[in-house]
PDB file of C-alpha atoms in Angstrom:
ATOM      1  CA  MET A   1      25.007 -10.366   3.360  1.00  0.00           C
ATOM      2  CA  GLY A   2      28.412  -9.208   4.360  1.00  0.00           C
ATOM      3  CA  THR A   3      32.002 -10.249   3.970  1.00  0.00           C
ATOM      4  CA  ARG A   4      35.197  -9.741   5.953  1.00  0.00           C
ATOM      5  CA  ARG A   5      38.799 -10.497   5.349  1.00  0.00           C
ATOM      6  CA  SER A   6      41.142 -11.301   8.259  1.00  0.00           C
ATOM      7  CA  THR A   7      44.903 -12.050   8.136  1.00  0.00           C
ATOM      8  CA  LEU A   8      45.991 -14.849  10.140  1.00  0.00           C
ATOM      9  CA  PRO A   9      49.558 -14.337  11.072  1.00  0.00           C
ATOM     10  CA  GLY A  10      51.784 -17.438   9.980  1.00  0.00           C
ATOM     11  CA  ILE A  11      48.785 -19.098   8.525  1.00  0.00           C
ATOM     12  CA  GLY A  12      47.151 -17.031   5.722  1.00  0.00           C
ATOM     13  CA  THR A  13      43.969 -15.297   5.208  1.00  0.00           C
ATOM     14  CA  GLN A  14      40.377 -15.932   6.566  1.00  0.00           C
ATOM     15  CA  TYR A  15      37.527 -14.677   4.223  1.00  0.00           C
ATOM     16  CA  ASP A  16      34.166 -14.589   6.267  1.00  0.00           C
ATOM     17  CA  PHE A  17      30.933 -14.404   4.546  1.00  0.00           C
ATOM     18  CA  THR A  18      27.366 -14.101   6.015  1.00  0.00           C
ATOM     19  CA  THR A  19      24.449 -14.998   3.870  1.00  0.00           C
ATOM     20  CA  GLU A  20      21.294 -13.029   3.602  1.00  0.00           C
ATOM     21  CA  ASP A  21      19.613 -15.486   5.952  1.00  0.00           C
ATOM     22  CA  GLY A  22      22.438 -15.202   8.476  1.00  0.00           C
ATOM     23  CA  ARG A  23      24.539 -18.274   7.904  1.00  0.00           C
ATOM     24  CA  HIS A  24      28.203 -17.717   8.537  1.00  0.00           C
ATOM     25  CA  ILE A  25      30.720 -19.526   6.131  1.00  0.00           C
ATOM     26  CA  SER A  26      34.398 -18.934   5.970  1.00  0.00           C
ATOM     27  CA  VAL A  27      37.300 -19.735   3.698  1.00  0.00           C
ATOM     28  CA  VAL A  28      40.757 -20.002   5.087  1.00  0.00           C
ATOM     29  CA  VAL A  29      43.527 -19.804   2.509  1.00  0.00           C
ATOM     30  CA  HIS A  30      46.947 -21.003   3.848  1.00  0.00           C
ATOM     31  CA  HIS A  31      50.247 -19.751   2.739  1.00  0.00           C
ATOM     32  CA  ASP A  32      50.990 -23.026   1.202  1.00  0.00           C
ATOM     33  CA  GLY A  33      47.864 -22.858  -0.997  1.00  0.00           C
ATOM     34  CA  ARG A  34      45.646 -25.170   1.249  1.00  0.00           C
ATOM     35  CA  ARG A  35      42.147 -24.054   1.528  1.00  0.00           C
ATOM     36  CA  PHE A  36      39.347 -24.797   4.248  1.00  0.00           C
ATOM     37  CA  LEU A  37      35.636 -24.188   4.003  1.00  0.00           C
ATOM     38  CA  GLY A  38      34.201 -23.490   7.485  1.00  0.00           C
ATOM     39  CA  PHE A  39      30.589 -23.822   8.330  1.00  0.00           C
ATOM     40  CA  TYR A  40      29.487 -22.151  11.584  1.00  0.00           C
ATOM     41  CA  ASP A  41      26.621 -22.587  14.105  1.00  0.00           C
ATOM     42  CA  ARG A  42      23.717 -20.214  13.364  1.00  0.00           C
ATOM     43  CA  ASP A  43      23.330 -19.459  17.121  1.00  0.00           C
ATOM     44  CA  ASP A  44      27.024 -19.075  17.747  1.00  0.00           C
ATOM     45  CA  PRO A  45      29.039 -17.548  14.955  1.00  0.00           C
ATOM     46  CA  ASP A  46      32.262 -18.488  16.579  1.00  0.00           C
ATOM     47  CA  ALA A  47      31.573 -22.251  16.815  1.00  0.00           C
ATOM     48  CA  CYS A  48      32.680 -23.897  13.692  1.00  0.00           C
ATOM     49  CA  GLN A  49      30.481 -26.873  13.066  1.00  0.00           C
ATOM     50  CA  GLN A  50      32.445 -28.568  10.131  1.00  0.00           C
ATOM     51  CA  ALA A  51      35.633 -27.581   8.307  1.00  0.00           C
ATOM     52  CA  VAL A  52      36.070 -29.121   4.809  1.00  0.00           C
ATOM     53  CA  PRO A  53      39.751 -29.169   3.493  1.00  0.00           C
ATOM     54  CA  LEU A  54      40.033 -28.516  -0.239  1.00  0.00           C
ATOM     55  CA  SER A  55      43.079 -28.829  -2.605  1.00  0.00           C
ATOM     56  CA  GLN A  56      43.787 -25.830  -4.945  1.00  0.00           C
ATOM     57  CA  ASP A  57      42.218 -27.807  -7.827  1.00  0.00           C
ATOM     58  CA  GLU A  58      39.157 -28.702  -5.645  1.00  0.00           C
ATOM     59  CA  ALA A  59      38.815 -25.005  -4.652  1.00  0.00           C
ATOM     60  CA  THR A  60      39.245 -23.747  -8.323  1.00  0.00           C
ATOM     61  CA  ALA A  61      36.450 -26.422  -9.409  1.00  0.00           C
ATOM     62  CA  LEU A  62      34.091 -25.222  -6.612  1.00  0.00           C
ATOM     63  CA  ALA A  63      34.556 -21.618  -7.588  1.00  0.00           C
ATOM     64  CA  HIS A  64      33.708 -22.597 -11.145  1.00  0.00           C
ATOM     65  CA  LEU A  65      30.622 -24.059 -10.095  1.00  0.00           C
ATOM     66  CA  LEU A  66      29.571 -21.033  -8.070  1.00  0.00           C
ATOM     67  CA  ASP A  67      30.698 -18.532 -10.771  1.00  0.00           C
ATOM     68  CA  ALA A  68      31.637 -19.583 -14.328  1.00  0.00           C
ATOM     69  CA  ALA A  69      33.800 -16.577 -14.908  1.00  0.00           C
ATOM     70  CA  PRO A  70      37.378 -17.668 -15.130  1.00  0.00           C
ATOM     71  CA  ILE A  71      39.142 -16.983 -11.756  1.00  0.00           C
ATOM     72  CA  ASP A  72      42.081 -19.501 -12.052  1.00  0.00           C
ATOM     73  CA  ALA A  73      45.208 -18.261 -10.348  1.00  0.00           C
ATOM     74  CA  VAL A  74      47.898 -17.609 -13.153  1.00  0.00           C
ATOM     75  CA  ARG A  75      50.882 -20.017 -12.815  1.00  0.00           C
ATOM     76  CA  THR A  76      54.255 -18.640 -14.127  1.00  0.00           C
ATOM     77  CA  ASP A  77      57.395 -20.780 -13.635  1.00  0.00           C
ATOM     78  CA  GLY A  78      56.027 -22.406 -10.409  1.00  0.00           C
ATOM     79  CA  ILE A  79      55.070 -19.017  -8.845  1.00  0.00           C
ATOM     80  CA  ASP A  80      51.492 -18.654  -8.175  1.00  0.00           C
ATOM     81  CA  LEU A  81      49.983 -15.352  -9.088  1.00  0.00           C
ATOM     82  CA  VAL A  82      46.514 -14.208  -7.745  1.00  0.00           C
ATOM     83  CA  THR A  83      44.088 -11.470  -8.643  1.00  0.00           C
ATOM     84  CA  GLU A  84      42.057  -9.964  -5.877  1.00  0.00           C
ATOM     85  CA  HIS A  85      39.654  -7.072  -5.546  1.00  0.00           C
ATOM     86  CA  ILE A  86      40.492  -4.813  -2.737  1.00  0.00           C
ATOM     87  CA  PRO A  87      38.169  -2.136  -1.429  1.00  0.00           C
ATOM     88  CA  VAL A  88      39.100   1.430  -0.312  1.00  0.00           C
ATOM     89  CA  THR A  89      36.914   1.692   2.642  1.00  0.00           C
ATOM     90  CA  SER A  90      36.286   4.778   4.824  1.00  0.00           C
ATOM     91  CA  LYS A  91      38.996   3.419   7.204  1.00  0.00           C
ATOM     92  CA  SER A  92      41.685   3.471   4.422  1.00  0.00           C
ATOM     93  CA  PRO A  93      44.332   6.157   4.749  1.00  0.00           C
ATOM     94  CA  TYR A  94      44.352   6.274   0.960  1.00  0.00           C
ATOM     95  CA  GLY A  95      40.875   7.691   0.142  1.00  0.00           C
ATOM     96  CA  GLY A  96      41.469  10.936  -1.675  1.00  0.00           C
ATOM     97  CA  LYS A  97      45.053  10.194  -2.055  1.00  0.00           C
ATOM     98  CA  LEU A  98      47.006   9.458  -5.252  1.00  0.00           C
ATOM     99  CA  LEU A  99      47.599   5.905  -6.233  1.00  0.00           C
ATOM    100  CA  GLY A 100      51.259   6.534  -6.221  1.00  0.00           C
ATOM    101  CA  ASP A 101      51.165   7.397  -2.450  1.00  0.00           C
ATOM    102  CA  THR A 102      50.570   3.656  -1.809  1.00  0.00           C
ATOM    103  CA  LYS A 103      53.928   2.730  -3.169  1.00  0.00           C
ATOM    104  CA  ALA A 104      52.072  -0.567  -3.723  1.00  0.00           C
ATOM    105  CA  ARG A 105      54.664  -2.259  -6.161  1.00  0.00           C
ATOM    106  CA  SER A 106      57.816  -1.346  -4.191  1.00  0.00           C
ATOM    107  CA  ARG A 107      56.239  -2.125  -0.737  1.00  0.00           C
ATOM    108  CA  THR A 108      54.591  -5.542  -1.601  1.00  0.00           C
ATOM    109  CA  GLY A 109      55.575  -6.531  -5.236  1.00  0.00           C
ATOM    110  CA  ALA A 110      51.823  -6.553  -6.146  1.00  0.00           C
ATOM    111  CA  SER A 111      50.525  -4.532  -8.842  1.00  0.00           C
ATOM    112  CA  ILE A 112      47.202  -2.459  -9.063  1.00  0.00           C
ATOM    113  CA  VAL A 113      46.131  -3.217 -12.705  1.00  0.00           C
ATOM    114  CA  ALA A 114      42.807  -1.485 -12.546  1.00  0.00           C
ATOM    115  CA  VAL A 115      40.453   0.713 -10.283  1.00  0.00           C
ATOM    116  CA  LEU A 116      36.796   0.070 -10.405  1.00  0.00           C
ATOM    117  CA  ARG A 117      34.524   3.023  -9.532  1.00  0.00           C
ATOM    118  CA  ARG A 118      30.780   2.669  -9.461  1.00  0.00           C
ATOM    119  CA  ALA A 119      29.884   1.773 -12.959  1.00  0.00           C
ATOM    120  CA  SER A 120      33.134   2.473 -14.545  1.00  0.00           C
ATOM    121  CA  ALA A 121      36.597   0.795 -14.827  1.00  0.00           C
ATOM    122  CA  HIS A 122      39.983   2.521 -14.950  1.00  0.00           C
ATOM    123  CA  PRO A 123      42.516   0.108 -16.445  1.00  0.00           C
ATOM    124  CA  SER A 124      46.354   0.647 -15.986  1.00  0.00           C
ATOM    125  CA  PRO A 125      46.011   3.689 -13.526  1.00  0.00           C
ATOM    126  CA  GLU A 126      48.767   5.966 -13.391  1.00  0.00           C
ATOM    127  CA  PRO A 127      50.464   7.015 -10.143  1.00  0.00           C
ATOM    128  CA  GLY A 128      48.611  10.247 -10.496  1.00  0.00           C
ATOM    129  CA  PHE A 129      45.169   8.748 -10.295  1.00  0.00           C
ATOM    130  CA  ARG A 130      43.318   9.796  -7.280  1.00  0.00           C
ATOM    131  CA  LEU A 131      41.700   7.138  -5.269  1.00  0.00           C
ATOM    132  CA  ALA A 132      38.135   7.546  -3.570  1.00  0.00           C
ATOM    133  CA  ILE A 133      36.365   5.835  -0.836  1.00  0.00           C
ATOM    134  CA  GLY A 134      34.247   3.202  -2.358  1.00  0.00           C
ATOM    135  CA  ASP A 135      36.794   2.330  -5.098  1.00  0.00           C
ATOM    136  CA  THR A 136      37.831  -1.286  -5.594  1.00  0.00           C
ATOM    137  CA  LEU A 137      41.476  -1.922  -6.502  1.00  0.00           C
ATOM    138  CA  VAL A 138      42.192  -4.804  -8.889  1.00  0.00           C
ATOM    139  CA  ALA A 139      45.564  -6.208  -7.622  1.00  0.00           C
ATOM    140  CA  VAL A 140      47.721  -8.884  -9.105  1.00  0.00           C
ATOM    141  CA  GLY A 141      50.681 -10.500  -7.482  1.00  0.00           C
ATOM    142  CA  THR A 142      51.816 -13.360  -5.128  1.00  0.00           C
ATOM    143  CA  ARG A 143      49.390 -14.398  -2.364  1.00  0.00           C
ATOM    144  CA  GLU A 144      51.744 -12.643   0.247  1.00  0.00           C
ATOM    145  CA  GLY A 145      52.060  -9.530  -1.892  1.00  0.00           C
ATOM    146  CA  VAL A 146      48.389  -9.068  -2.531  1.00  0.00           C
ATOM    147  CA  ASP A 147      47.654  -9.762   1.227  1.00  0.00           C
ATOM    148  CA  ALA A 148      50.114  -7.276   2.126  1.00  0.00           C
ATOM    149  CA  LEU A 149      48.662  -4.525  -0.271  1.00  0.00           C
ATOM    150  CA  ALA A 150      45.147  -5.289   1.183  1.00  0.00           C
ATOM    151  CA  GLU A 151      46.512  -4.511   4.775  1.00  0.00           C
ATOM    152  CA  ILE A 152      48.288  -1.286   3.481  1.00  0.00           C
ATOM    153  CA  ILE A 153      45.028  -0.145   1.702  1.00  0.00           C
ATOM    154  CA  ALA A 154      43.018  -1.002   4.844  1.00  0.00           C
ATOM    155  CA  GLY A 155      45.328   0.900   7.074  1.00  0.00           C
ATOM    156  CA  THR A 156      45.829  -2.053   9.442  1.00  0.00           C
ATOM    157  CA  PRO A 157      48.830  -2.012  11.682  1.00  0.00           C
ATOM    158  CA  ALA A 158      50.489  -4.856   9.810  1.00  0.00           C
ATOM    159  CA  GLY A 159      50.468  -2.707   6.591  1.00  0.00           C
ATOM    160  CA  VAL A 160      52.047   0.340   8.092  1.00  0.00           C
ATOM    161  CA  ASP A 161      55.812   0.995   7.280  1.00  0.00           C
ATOM    162  CA  ASP A 162      58.007   2.937   9.446  1.00  0.00           C
TER     163      ASP A 162
END
């Protein structure tokens, strides 16, 4: 089983999921909130056999069917806020660095509200909290802000400031 997250410039974000038996499924989340489920050919992982469009309400209902834990986006005065888990992988430039080094909030507007490490959680981490490879950041912000933060943590070119 594996997952992958890819930024689609000008469109949104694609989340790819491969099941234990090798089936490839993706979810594309557009900047405007539209979502599409994609089901791929088992023999050709690039050939999408079917795409199913989902409204935000339909996506939330499906998510609740898959996992009963509350995962709704928070709506505040018409602005959608999302919560996302962002892994600190071995490719991240922030493994071993201080949380404050990310400058997450000033660069993206997203906030890191917790760090999950192995079997423990560190809520409301201070800027002096040292990140480690394998940590998972719990981020809250707009879709665009959280996506930008994920790129920064991943060390992808789109997330690098100069």
